Amino acid sequence: MTQETNLLRARAKAYAAPVAAFALVLSTGALIVGHRHVNAATAADNTVTPINSASIDPLLALDQATEAVASRVTPAVVNIAVTSHRSEQPAEAQGDDQGQDDNPFSQFFGPGAGPGFGHGMPGQGRGQRQIEHGIGSGVIISPDGYIVTNNHVVDGAMEVRVTLHDRRSFPAKVIGTDKLTDLAVVKIDAKDLPTIGWGDSTKLVPGQSVLAIGNPFGQFQFSVTRGIVSAVGRSNPFRDDARKPGGFIQTDAAINPGNSGGPLVNAHGELIGINTFLISDTGNFSGAGFAIPTQTVHPVVESLIKNGVVHHGYLGVGLNDVTPDNAKFFNLTGNTGALIASVSPDSPASRAGLKEGDVVTAVNGHPVENGGDLQVIVSEDAPGSKIQLDVTRNGHPENVELTVGEYHKNQEVAAAATDESGHARLGIAISDLTPDVRQQLQLGSDVQGVAVAQVQPGSPAEDAGLTSGDVILEVNRKPVTSADQFRNEVKELPAGKDMLLRVWANGGTTFRVVHPDSASGSNGE
């Protein structure tokens, strides 16, 4: 009987059996276990009677299933040690976190290694390049030594070394990297290696059991943690590049620094994600880890192995999600779709006639749930391919044919940012875009609107995400080019009525819904 058959039968038995209930109560010297009473004071050997095995069969079956998956998968997981260059900042530029950089993925390197944990070689001065050592994880996907990991694990690597589960160590060559998806492929010169098969991440649903395997903190090698799929289709939480596709798997299987690049596997031992980041106030696991789904990983890895590079599709739009708050401003009856917040000049989107405020509801007949969903779909489309978009424009359906462009990291694409604007009921102060203000905010002549000079703490503007330095471009779909015009637009709105702002921030635009206070409780605009 095969291991997989044993595993499936064990799982079926676990789910079919009733859940055992047991209680352990200490009271007046008596120990109660299930329905048996043992007097702890008079027991001959003071040994607690074991629980009836039949009552814990489901737990035992779960343990056995987990053990089977872990023993099958762990040999295909590797430790990746990286030696890389890093430029040291002058001390006066480092602030309180000296030597740390702002890479959102830096927490995945082990202590004293990688961005945010690097230690330079002795005697190196300020402004020089430091040597740092990073630790991450990877997963073998072919018997001849191809290994998948994260781009941020091997980024800038001068030397990469891979340690297998059997403690053999090999130098590794970086075959290719893709910063957009944070994936990389390295190869070692070996054969007959254990591998993990590809699973289908599109079939994942919250509640499914998963295992995460890796090398937490760079010292607890080949650790296994068990959890469930907490959610699927999570968007990219980092604003370093709004073009990065989302669709992440969220899990409560513990992922800690050093796990980055390791596998997330399902109950069949199939690879369904590459662990890549966590969200935590401390930098250590707090219940929310994230993995890149194989829906994204597989085609990127195939392209890296075959060509050494990945060609991503590109539209040239900034995207928001459709929400119950903003749907009414676009005459939408539902809360799904990708809301176009901006369109880059001379981009595939602009050439196809897409406009700010359009909502993409389907691509080639496949529904689009949100902005992140559209990013993933387009990113996987081959440049030059033609796609059909179902678009809702001012409440009316449109069909748009578009030729997908090719993503280049230096292309200007609208990013989702923060915004909102002033009037006393909003809790902000605004100003015209004078030459001095434009210079301070580094605005081009194509940005027309009013600047947010100040945001009152706890105000509707702050609740909506506006910050000083944002530029309000539109109020309820109407462009504004001066502070006076903005005030007039806001004053015409009934007290307490929601308003939709289109805002420029951090080099891109986004839509924000503000819920004004009905009473004017603050000074300012």
Short mmCIF file of C-alpha atoms in Angstrom, two decimals:
data_model
loop_
_atom_site.label_atom_id
_atom_site.label_comp_id
_atom_site.label_asym_id
_atom_site.label_seq_id
_atom_site.Cartn_x
_atom_site.Cartn_y
_atom_site.Cartn_z
CA MET A 1 0.00 0.00 0.00
CA THR A 2 1.45 3.35 -0.99
CA GLN A 3 2.19 6.16 1.44
CA GLU A 4 -0.31 8.37 -0.39
CA THR A 5 -3.05 5.72 0.00
CA ASN A 6 -2.31 5.43 3.71
CA LEU A 7 -2.50 9.18 4.01
CA LEU A 8 -5.83 9.44 2.24
CA ARG A 9 -7.34 6.63 4.31
CA ALA A 10 -6.04 8.18 7.51
CA ARG A 11 -7.58 11.52 6.58
CA ALA A 12 -10.89 9.89 5.66
CA LYS A 13 -10.96 8.06 8.99
CA ALA A 14 -10.20 11.29 10.83
CA TYR A 15 -13.04 13.16 9.21
CA ALA A 16 -15.52 10.29 9.51
CA ALA A 17 -14.90 9.59 13.16
CA PRO A 18 -16.77 11.63 15.78
CA VAL A 19 -14.77 14.32 17.51
CA ALA A 20 -13.64 13.02 20.87
CA ALA A 21 -14.44 15.13 23.89
CA PHE A 22 -12.30 14.84 26.90
CA ALA A 23 -11.86 16.75 30.14
CA LEU A 24 -9.23 16.79 32.80
CA VAL A 25 -10.45 18.10 36.11
CA LEU A 26 -8.59 18.21 39.39
CA SER A 27 -10.93 18.41 42.35
CA THR A 28 -10.54 17.24 45.96
CA GLY A 29 -7.69 14.94 45.03
CA ALA A 30 -9.66 13.08 42.33
CA LEU A 31 -8.54 12.89 38.69
CA ILE A 32 -11.36 12.56 36.15
CA VAL A 33 -10.40 11.27 32.69
CA GLY A 34 -13.31 10.72 30.32
CA HIS A 35 -15.74 8.57 32.29
CA ARG A 36 -13.12 6.90 34.45
CA HIS A 37 -12.34 8.12 37.97
CA VAL A 38 -8.88 7.55 39.40
CA ASN A 39 -8.13 8.46 42.99
CA ALA A 40 -4.73 10.10 42.74
CA ALA A 41 -4.09 9.62 46.46
CA THR A 42 -4.73 5.87 46.51
CA ALA A 43 -3.52 4.78 43.09
CA ALA A 44 -0.85 2.15 43.59
CA ASP A 45 1.69 3.71 41.27
CA ASN A 46 0.24 7.23 41.02
CA THR A 47 0.15 6.79 37.23
CA VAL A 48 -2.65 8.48 35.29
CA THR A 49 -4.63 5.95 33.27
CA PRO A 50 -4.15 6.60 29.54
CA ILE A 51 -7.15 7.85 27.62
CA ASN A 52 -9.09 5.18 25.75
CA SER A 53 -7.45 5.04 22.31
CA ALA A 54 -10.78 4.87 20.50
CA SER A 55 -11.74 8.30 21.83
CA ILE A 56 -8.63 9.96 20.38
CA ASP A 57 -8.51 8.20 17.03
CA PRO A 58 -9.28 11.42 15.12
CA LEU A 59 -6.33 13.18 16.78
CA LEU A 60 -4.03 10.26 16.10
CA ALA A 61 -5.17 10.10 12.49
CA LEU A 62 -4.46 13.82 12.09
CA ASP A 63 -1.00 13.36 13.59
CA GLN A 64 -0.26 10.44 11.30
CA ALA A 65 -1.42 12.36 8.25
CA THR A 66 0.75 15.33 9.16
CA GLU A 67 3.74 13.09 9.79
CA ALA A 68 3.25 11.43 6.40
CA VAL A 69 3.12 14.75 4.54
CA ALA A 70 6.08 16.20 6.46
CA SER A 71 8.26 13.13 5.86
CA ARG A 72 7.38 13.22 2.17
CA VAL A 73 8.02 16.95 1.67
CA THR A 74 10.87 17.91 4.01
CA PRO A 75 13.65 16.17 2.00
CA ALA A 76 12.85 18.51 -0.91
CA VAL A 77 13.32 21.66 1.20
CA VAL A 78 16.72 23.36 1.27
CA ASN A 79 18.59 25.96 3.27
CA ILE A 80 19.97 28.82 1.17
CA ALA A 81 22.92 30.85 2.44
CA VAL A 82 23.74 34.03 0.52
CA THR A 83 26.73 36.35 0.57
CA SER A 84 25.88 39.70 -0.99
CA HIS A 85 26.92 43.32 -1.29
CA ARG A 86 25.06 46.14 0.37
CA SER A 87 25.83 49.86 0.35
CA GLU A 88 26.15 51.28 3.85
CA GLN A 89 24.32 54.54 4.47
CA PRO A 90 26.03 57.40 6.28
CA ALA A 91 25.16 57.24 9.98
CA GLU A 92 23.33 60.55 9.87
CA ALA A 93 20.99 59.15 7.20
CA GLN A 94 20.13 55.98 9.05
CA GLY A 95 17.85 57.38 11.72
CA ASP A 96 16.95 55.21 14.69
CA ASP A 97 17.21 51.92 12.80
CA GLN A 98 20.90 52.12 11.96
CA GLY A 99 21.99 49.85 9.17
CA GLN A 100 18.47 48.71 8.29
CA ASP A 101 16.88 49.26 4.91
CA ASP A 102 13.24 49.62 4.03
CA ASN A 103 12.86 46.42 2.03
CA PRO A 104 9.46 45.09 3.17
CA PHE A 105 10.78 41.57 2.80
CA SER A 106 13.87 42.07 4.94
CA GLN A 107 12.32 40.35 7.95
CA PHE A 108 12.73 36.97 6.27
CA PHE A 109 16.49 36.84 6.63
CA GLY A 110 17.88 35.25 9.74
CA PRO A 111 19.35 37.20 12.65
CA GLY A 112 22.46 39.08 11.63
CA ALA A 113 21.84 38.33 7.98
CA GLY A 114 20.19 39.95 5.00
CA PRO A 115 18.65 43.40 4.59
CA GLY A 116 17.73 44.80 7.95
CA PHE A 117 19.97 42.29 9.71
CA GLY A 118 23.29 42.89 7.93
CA HIS A 119 26.59 43.40 9.67
CA GLY A 120 29.48 44.84 7.69
CA MET A 121 32.99 43.55 7.62
CA PRO A 122 35.26 45.18 10.20
CA GLY A 123 37.01 48.34 9.10
CA GLN A 124 34.50 49.39 6.43
CA GLY A 125 33.65 53.06 6.47
CA ARG A 126 30.51 54.98 5.74
CA GLY A 127 29.29 55.08 2.16
CA GLN A 128 31.21 51.90 1.28
CA ARG A 129 29.75 48.58 0.22
CA GLN A 130 29.34 46.07 3.01
CA ILE A 131 29.44 42.32 2.89
CA GLU A 132 26.39 40.71 4.43
CA HIS A 133 25.16 37.17 4.81
CA GLY A 134 21.57 36.08 4.38
CA ILE A 135 19.65 32.93 5.15
CA GLY A 136 16.51 31.76 3.40
CA SER A 137 14.74 28.63 2.24
CA GLY A 138 13.96 26.99 -1.07
CA VAL A 139 12.22 23.99 -2.60
CA ILE A 140 13.56 21.50 -5.12
CA ILE A 141 11.29 21.15 -8.16
CA SER A 142 13.39 18.88 -10.40
CA PRO A 143 15.67 15.88 -9.74
CA ASP A 144 18.56 17.63 -11.52
CA GLY A 145 18.74 20.49 -9.03
CA TYR A 146 16.43 23.37 -9.99
CA ILE A 147 15.28 25.17 -6.82
CA VAL A 148 12.63 27.86 -6.34
CA THR A 149 13.07 30.62 -3.77
CA ASN A 150 12.32 34.33 -3.38
CA ASN A 151 14.08 37.05 -5.32
CA HIS A 152 14.77 38.95 -2.13
CA VAL A 153 16.66 35.95 -0.74
CA VAL A 154 19.25 35.99 -3.56
CA ASP A 155 19.05 39.64 -4.61
CA GLY A 156 22.56 41.03 -5.10
CA ALA A 157 24.14 37.67 -4.34
CA MET A 158 27.87 37.22 -4.91
CA GLU A 159 27.76 33.65 -3.65
CA VAL A 160 24.88 31.23 -3.02
CA ARG A 161 25.24 27.96 -1.17
CA VAL A 162 22.51 25.34 -0.77
CA THR A 163 22.35 22.79 2.06
CA LEU A 164 20.13 19.76 1.55
CA HIS A 165 18.11 17.90 4.14
CA ASP A 166 20.80 15.20 4.28
CA ARG A 167 23.37 17.94 5.16
CA ARG A 168 25.17 17.85 1.81
CA SER A 169 26.18 21.32 0.67
CA PHE A 170 26.49 22.65 -2.90
CA PRO A 171 27.42 25.95 -4.53
CA ALA A 172 24.43 27.27 -6.49
CA LYS A 173 24.03 29.35 -9.61
CA VAL A 174 21.26 31.95 -9.93
CA ILE A 175 19.39 31.00 -13.12
CA GLY A 176 17.01 33.96 -13.11
CA THR A 177 15.10 36.38 -10.90
CA ASP A 178 11.84 38.27 -11.19
CA LYS A 179 11.47 41.27 -8.88
CA LEU A 180 7.85 41.89 -9.83
CA THR A 181 6.67 38.58 -8.36
CA ASP A 182 9.61 38.21 -5.91
CA LEU A 183 10.57 34.82 -7.33
CA ALA A 184 13.92 33.32 -8.29
CA VAL A 185 15.37 30.04 -9.53
CA VAL A 186 18.79 28.70 -8.52
CA LYS A 187 20.46 25.45 -9.59
CA ILE A 188 22.90 23.05 -8.02
CA ASP A 189 24.95 20.38 -9.80
CA ALA A 190 23.28 17.23 -8.48
CA LYS A 191 21.00 14.45 -9.61
CA ASP A 192 18.28 12.14 -8.33
CA LEU A 193 17.13 14.73 -5.82
CA PRO A 194 13.75 14.50 -4.01
CA THR A 195 11.17 16.93 -5.38
CA ILE A 196 7.75 18.35 -4.63
CA GLY A 197 4.99 18.13 -7.22
CA TRP A 198 2.94 21.14 -8.30
CA GLY A 199 -0.49 21.65 -6.75
CA ASP A 200 -3.38 23.80 -8.00
CA SER A 201 -3.66 26.94 -5.88
CA THR A 202 -6.84 28.01 -7.70
CA LYS A 203 -8.70 25.24 -5.86
CA LEU A 204 -7.73 26.43 -2.39
CA VAL A 205 -10.47 27.52 -0.01
CA PRO A 206 -10.21 28.95 3.52
CA GLY A 207 -10.06 26.24 6.15
CA GLN A 208 -7.91 23.74 4.25
CA SER A 209 -4.96 22.26 6.11
CA VAL A 210 -1.48 23.34 5.02
CA LEU A 211 2.11 22.87 6.17
CA ALA A 212 4.90 25.46 5.96
CA ILE A 213 8.49 24.20 5.95
CA GLY A 214 11.69 26.21 6.15
CA ASN A 215 14.62 27.41 8.22
CA PRO A 216 13.32 29.95 10.75
CA PHE A 217 15.83 32.42 12.18
CA GLY A 218 18.58 30.74 10.17
CA GLN A 219 19.27 28.20 12.91
CA PHE A 220 16.24 25.90 13.26
CA GLN A 221 16.66 24.09 9.97
CA PHE A 222 13.86 22.17 8.26
CA SER A 223 11.13 23.14 10.74
CA VAL A 224 7.53 22.13 10.01
CA THR A 225 4.48 24.14 11.10
CA ARG A 226 0.85 23.22 10.60
CA GLY A 227 -2.11 25.52 10.01
CA ILE A 228 -4.92 26.33 7.64
CA VAL A 229 -5.56 28.57 4.68
CA SER A 230 -6.86 31.72 6.33
CA ALA A 231 -7.78 33.50 3.07
CA VAL A 232 -6.97 33.54 -0.62
CA GLY A 233 -6.60 36.32 -3.17
CA ARG A 234 -5.02 38.78 -0.73
CA SER A 235 -3.69 41.95 -2.36
CA ASN A 236 -0.12 43.22 -2.16
CA PRO A 237 0.07 45.12 1.18
CA PHE A 238 3.26 46.98 0.28
CA ARG A 239 3.32 50.26 -1.63
CA ASP A 240 6.84 49.98 -2.98
CA ASP A 241 5.33 49.16 -6.39
CA ALA A 242 1.59 49.13 -6.99
CA ARG A 243 2.13 47.11 -10.17
CA LYS A 244 3.10 44.01 -8.24
CA PRO A 245 0.39 41.37 -8.59
CA GLY A 246 -1.42 40.18 -5.49
CA GLY A 247 -3.46 37.02 -5.11
CA PHE A 248 -1.47 35.91 -2.05
CA ILE A 249 -2.44 32.96 0.14
CA GLN A 250 -2.83 33.92 3.78
CA THR A 251 -2.11 31.24 6.36
CA ASP A 252 -1.80 30.84 10.12
CA ALA A 253 0.90 28.19 9.71
CA ALA A 254 3.79 29.86 11.49
CA ILE A 255 6.20 31.65 9.13
CA ASN A 256 9.20 33.35 10.69
CA PRO A 257 12.38 35.09 9.47
CA GLY A 258 14.37 32.55 7.47
CA ASN A 259 11.26 30.78 6.10
CA SER A 260 11.21 33.01 3.04
CA GLY A 261 11.31 30.97 -0.16
CA GLY A 262 10.16 27.77 1.54
CA PRO A 263 7.13 25.74 0.43
CA LEU A 264 3.53 25.88 1.54
CA VAL A 265 2.01 22.47 0.81
CA ASN A 266 -1.48 21.01 0.94
CA ALA A 267 -2.62 17.79 2.62
CA HIS A 268 -1.48 15.80 -0.42
CA GLY A 269 2.08 17.13 -0.08
CA GLU A 270 1.73 19.25 -3.23
CA LEU A 271 3.34 22.67 -3.59
CA ILE A 272 0.61 25.31 -3.52
CA GLY A 273 2.66 28.39 -2.56
CA ILE A 274 6.07 29.92 -1.86
CA ASN A 275 6.23 31.59 1.57
CA THR A 276 7.30 35.18 1.06
CA PHE A 277 6.34 37.66 3.79
CA LEU A 278 4.53 38.16 7.06
CA ILE A 279 2.71 41.07 8.63
CA SER A 280 3.77 41.74 12.18
CA ASP A 281 4.50 44.64 14.50
CA THR A 282 7.53 42.77 15.83
CA GLY A 283 8.97 41.28 12.62
CA ASN A 284 8.18 37.78 13.91
CA PHE A 285 5.13 35.64 13.20
CA SER A 286 1.87 36.90 14.66
CA GLY A 287 -0.70 34.77 12.87
CA ALA A 288 -0.59 36.25 9.36
CA GLY A 289 1.87 34.75 6.89
CA PHE A 290 1.61 35.03 3.12
CA ALA A 291 2.62 32.83 0.21
CA ILE A 292 2.80 33.39 -3.55
CA PRO A 293 0.29 30.94 -5.10
CA THR A 294 1.46 28.37 -7.63
CA GLN A 295 -0.91 29.98 -10.12
CA THR A 296 1.71 32.75 -10.22
CA VAL A 297 4.82 30.72 -9.34
CA HIS A 298 4.60 27.97 -11.97
CA PRO A 299 4.60 30.07 -15.18
CA VAL A 300 7.25 32.44 -13.79
CA VAL A 301 9.54 29.53 -12.86
CA GLU A 302 9.08 27.87 -16.25
CA SER A 303 10.03 31.11 -18.00
CA LEU A 304 13.06 31.67 -15.77
CA ILE A 305 14.35 28.15 -16.42
CA LYS A 306 13.76 28.38 -20.15
CA ASN A 307 14.72 32.00 -20.85
CA GLY A 308 16.32 33.39 -17.70
CA VAL A 309 13.78 36.23 -17.71
CA VAL A 310 10.02 36.76 -17.43
CA HIS A 311 7.95 38.94 -19.74
CA HIS A 312 4.94 40.36 -17.91
CA GLY A 313 1.84 41.86 -19.44
CA TYR A 314 1.18 45.56 -18.90
CA LEU A 315 -1.87 47.82 -19.23
CA GLY A 316 -0.67 51.14 -17.81
CA VAL A 317 -3.39 51.75 -15.24
CA GLY A 318 -3.59 52.39 -11.51
CA LEU A 319 -6.21 50.25 -9.84
CA ASN A 320 -8.50 50.35 -6.83
CA ASP A 321 -11.09 47.85 -5.63
CA VAL A 322 -14.80 48.47 -5.99
CA THR A 323 -16.30 48.82 -2.51
CA PRO A 324 -19.77 49.44 -1.09
CA ASP A 325 -18.60 52.99 -0.33
CA ASN A 326 -17.45 53.96 -3.81
CA ALA A 327 -19.76 51.83 -5.97
CA LYS A 328 -22.58 54.37 -5.87
CA PHE A 329 -20.38 57.08 -7.37
CA PHE A 330 -19.89 54.96 -10.48
CA ASN A 331 -23.52 53.84 -10.84
CA LEU A 332 -22.63 50.25 -9.99
CA THR A 333 -25.09 47.72 -8.59
CA GLY A 334 -22.44 45.31 -7.26
CA ASN A 335 -19.25 45.55 -5.25
CA THR A 336 -16.86 43.65 -7.51
CA GLY A 337 -14.53 44.74 -10.27
CA ALA A 338 -11.28 46.64 -10.78
CA LEU A 339 -11.69 50.42 -10.60
CA ILE A 340 -9.32 52.35 -12.85
CA ALA A 341 -7.92 55.27 -10.85
CA SER A 342 -5.49 56.51 -13.50
CA VAL A 343 -4.36 55.81 -17.04
CA SER A 344 -0.77 56.40 -18.11
CA PRO A 345 -0.24 58.42 -21.30
CA ASP A 346 0.63 56.43 -24.42
CA SER A 347 -0.04 53.12 -22.66
CA PRO A 348 -2.01 50.09 -23.93
CA ALA A 349 -4.92 51.23 -21.76
CA SER A 350 -4.96 54.79 -23.10
CA ARG A 351 -4.67 53.58 -26.70
CA ALA A 352 -7.66 51.28 -26.12
CA GLY A 353 -9.74 54.19 -24.79
CA LEU A 354 -9.90 53.21 -21.12
CA LYS A 355 -10.62 56.11 -18.78
CA GLU A 356 -10.36 56.98 -15.10
CA GLY A 357 -13.52 55.77 -13.40
CA ASP A 358 -14.00 52.78 -15.70
CA VAL A 359 -14.61 49.50 -13.90
CA VAL A 360 -13.25 46.29 -15.43
CA THR A 361 -15.61 43.43 -14.56
CA ALA A 362 -14.26 40.61 -16.76
CA VAL A 363 -11.28 39.63 -18.94
CA ASN A 364 -12.00 37.29 -21.83
CA GLY A 365 -15.27 36.38 -20.13
CA HIS A 366 -13.67 35.52 -16.76
CA PRO A 367 -15.00 37.66 -13.89
CA VAL A 368 -12.65 40.13 -12.18
CA GLU A 369 -13.22 40.36 -8.44
CA ASN A 370 -10.96 43.29 -7.58
CA GLY A 371 -7.94 45.30 -8.63
CA GLY A 372 -5.48 42.65 -7.47
CA ASP A 373 -7.32 40.03 -9.50
CA LEU A 374 -6.89 42.10 -12.67
CA GLN A 375 -3.19 42.63 -11.89
CA VAL A 376 -2.60 38.89 -11.65
CA ILE A 377 -4.52 38.15 -14.85
CA VAL A 378 -2.74 40.79 -16.93
CA SER A 379 0.68 39.99 -15.47
CA GLU A 380 0.32 36.43 -16.72
CA ASP A 381 -0.79 37.49 -20.23
CA ALA A 382 1.89 37.40 -22.91
CA PRO A 383 2.90 40.84 -24.23
CA GLY A 384 1.33 41.37 -27.63
CA SER A 385 -1.71 39.20 -26.94
CA LYS A 386 -5.19 40.62 -27.44
CA ILE A 387 -7.73 40.52 -24.62
CA GLN A 388 -11.39 41.47 -24.32
CA LEU A 389 -12.39 43.59 -21.33
CA ASP A 390 -15.92 43.95 -20.02
CA VAL A 391 -16.08 47.50 -18.69
CA THR A 392 -18.75 49.48 -16.88
CA ARG A 393 -18.54 53.20 -17.68
CA ASN A 394 -20.92 55.55 -15.84
CA GLY A 395 -23.24 52.61 -15.25
CA HIS A 396 -23.25 51.46 -18.89
CA PRO A 397 -21.58 48.26 -20.14
CA GLU A 398 -18.80 48.56 -22.71
CA ASN A 399 -16.60 46.05 -24.48
CA VAL A 400 -12.97 47.03 -25.02
CA GLU A 401 -10.38 45.11 -27.03
CA LEU A 402 -6.84 45.74 -25.88
CA THR A 403 -3.37 44.64 -26.94
CA VAL A 404 -1.30 43.81 -23.87
CA GLY A 405 1.98 45.68 -23.57
CA GLU A 406 5.16 44.51 -21.86
CA TYR A 407 5.99 45.56 -18.35
CA HIS A 408 9.28 47.39 -17.79
CA LYS A 409 10.26 48.52 -14.34
CA ASN A 410 10.96 52.07 -15.52
CA GLN A 411 7.49 52.56 -17.00
CA GLU A 412 5.33 55.12 -15.26
CA VAL A 413 2.21 53.53 -13.90
CA ALA A 414 -0.29 55.08 -11.52
CA ALA A 415 0.09 53.71 -8.02
CA ALA A 416 -2.59 53.32 -5.40
CA ALA A 417 -1.87 55.86 -2.70
CA THR A 418 -3.55 57.78 0.10
CA ASP A 419 -5.68 60.83 -0.17
CA GLU A 420 -8.42 63.16 0.76
CA SER A 421 -9.22 66.84 1.06
CA GLY A 422 -10.28 69.84 2.99
CA HIS A 423 -13.17 71.91 4.23
CA ALA A 424 -13.97 72.28 7.86
CA ARG A 425 -16.20 69.21 7.80
CA LEU A 426 -13.36 67.10 6.42
CA GLY A 427 -10.63 68.19 8.80
CA ILE A 428 -8.03 69.31 6.27
CA ALA A 429 -6.32 72.48 5.10
CA ILE A 430 -5.62 72.94 1.38
CA SER A 431 -3.62 75.27 -0.83
CA ASP A 432 -3.17 76.12 -4.49
CA LEU A 433 -0.39 74.45 -6.44
CA THR A 434 1.94 77.43 -6.54
CA PRO A 435 5.41 77.08 -8.14
CA ASP A 436 6.92 76.72 -4.66
CA VAL A 437 4.44 73.99 -3.70
CA ARG A 438 5.04 72.17 -6.99
CA GLN A 439 8.77 72.25 -6.42
CA GLN A 440 8.42 71.02 -2.86
CA LEU A 441 6.14 68.14 -3.90
CA GLN A 442 8.13 67.50 -7.09
CA LEU A 443 5.02 67.74 -9.25
CA GLY A 444 5.03 67.77 -13.02
CA SER A 445 2.93 70.23 -15.00
CA ASP A 446 0.47 67.44 -15.82
CA VAL A 447 -0.71 67.25 -12.19
CA GLN A 448 -3.54 69.74 -11.71
CA GLY A 449 -5.45 70.07 -8.46
CA VAL A 450 -5.10 71.37 -4.92
CA ALA A 451 -2.53 70.34 -2.30
CA VAL A 452 -3.40 68.93 1.10
CA ALA A 453 -1.41 71.10 3.50
CA GLN A 454 -2.57 69.61 6.80
CA VAL A 455 -4.80 66.81 8.07
CA GLN A 456 -6.47 67.00 11.46
CA PRO A 457 -5.92 63.88 13.59
CA GLY A 458 -9.08 61.81 13.97
CA SER A 459 -10.83 63.68 11.15
CA PRO A 460 -12.82 62.17 8.27
CA ALA A 461 -9.90 63.07 6.00
CA GLU A 462 -7.48 61.05 8.13
CA ASP A 463 -9.96 58.18 8.33
CA ALA A 464 -10.02 58.14 4.52
CA GLY A 465 -6.24 57.98 4.37
CA LEU A 466 -5.38 61.52 3.30
CA THR A 467 -2.02 62.93 4.34
CA SER A 468 -0.27 66.25 3.87
CA GLY A 469 1.38 66.43 0.47
CA ASP A 470 -1.43 64.62 -1.33
CA VAL A 471 -3.01 66.41 -4.26
CA ILE A 472 -6.77 66.34 -4.79
CA LEU A 473 -7.56 66.15 -8.50
CA GLU A 474 -11.34 65.67 -8.53
CA VAL A 475 -14.36 65.97 -6.26
CA ASN A 476 -17.25 63.68 -7.19
CA ARG A 477 -15.79 63.16 -10.68
CA LYS A 478 -15.36 66.92 -11.28
CA PRO A 479 -11.80 68.26 -11.76
CA VAL A 480 -10.64 70.97 -9.37
CA THR A 481 -7.72 73.28 -10.16
CA SER A 482 -7.82 75.82 -7.34
CA ALA A 483 -8.52 76.02 -3.63
CA ASP A 484 -11.52 78.28 -4.26
CA GLN A 485 -13.01 75.82 -6.74
CA PHE A 486 -12.48 72.98 -4.31
CA ARG A 487 -14.21 74.88 -1.51
CA ASN A 488 -17.16 75.65 -3.75
CA GLU A 489 -17.54 72.02 -4.79
CA VAL A 490 -17.48 70.87 -1.18
CA LYS A 491 -19.88 73.59 0.02
CA GLU A 492 -22.46 72.55 -2.56
CA LEU A 493 -22.69 69.10 -1.04
CA PRO A 494 -25.39 68.48 1.58
CA ALA A 495 -24.04 68.23 5.10
CA GLY A 496 -22.83 64.74 5.93
CA LYS A 497 -23.06 63.46 2.35
CA ASP A 498 -20.24 61.17 1.23
CA MET A 499 -17.87 62.46 -1.43
CA LEU A 500 -15.52 60.78 -3.84
CA LEU A 501 -12.05 62.24 -4.21
CA ARG A 502 -9.52 61.40 -6.86
CA VAL A 503 -6.10 61.96 -5.36
CA TRP A 504 -2.49 62.02 -6.49
CA ALA A 505 0.02 60.62 -3.98
CA ASN A 506 3.34 58.83 -4.05
CA GLY A 507 3.58 59.18 -7.82
CA GLY A 508 0.13 57.73 -8.62
CA THR A 509 -3.58 58.30 -8.25
CA THR A 510 -6.38 56.61 -6.39
CA PHE A 511 -10.02 57.14 -5.48
CA ARG A 512 -11.00 57.79 -1.87
CA VAL A 513 -14.45 58.04 -0.30
CA VAL A 514 -14.73 60.57 2.53
CA HIS A 515 -17.49 60.44 5.10
CA PRO A 516 -17.70 64.09 6.25
CA ASP A 517 -18.84 65.11 9.70
CA SER A 518 -22.28 66.67 9.61
CA ALA A 519 -21.08 69.49 11.86
CA SER A 520 -18.16 71.77 11.11
CA GLY A 521 -15.97 71.11 14.09
CA SER A 522 -12.53 72.15 12.87
CA ASN A 523 -10.75 75.15 11.53
CA GLY A 524 -9.09 75.03 8.14
CA GLU A 525 -10.60 74.38 4.71
#
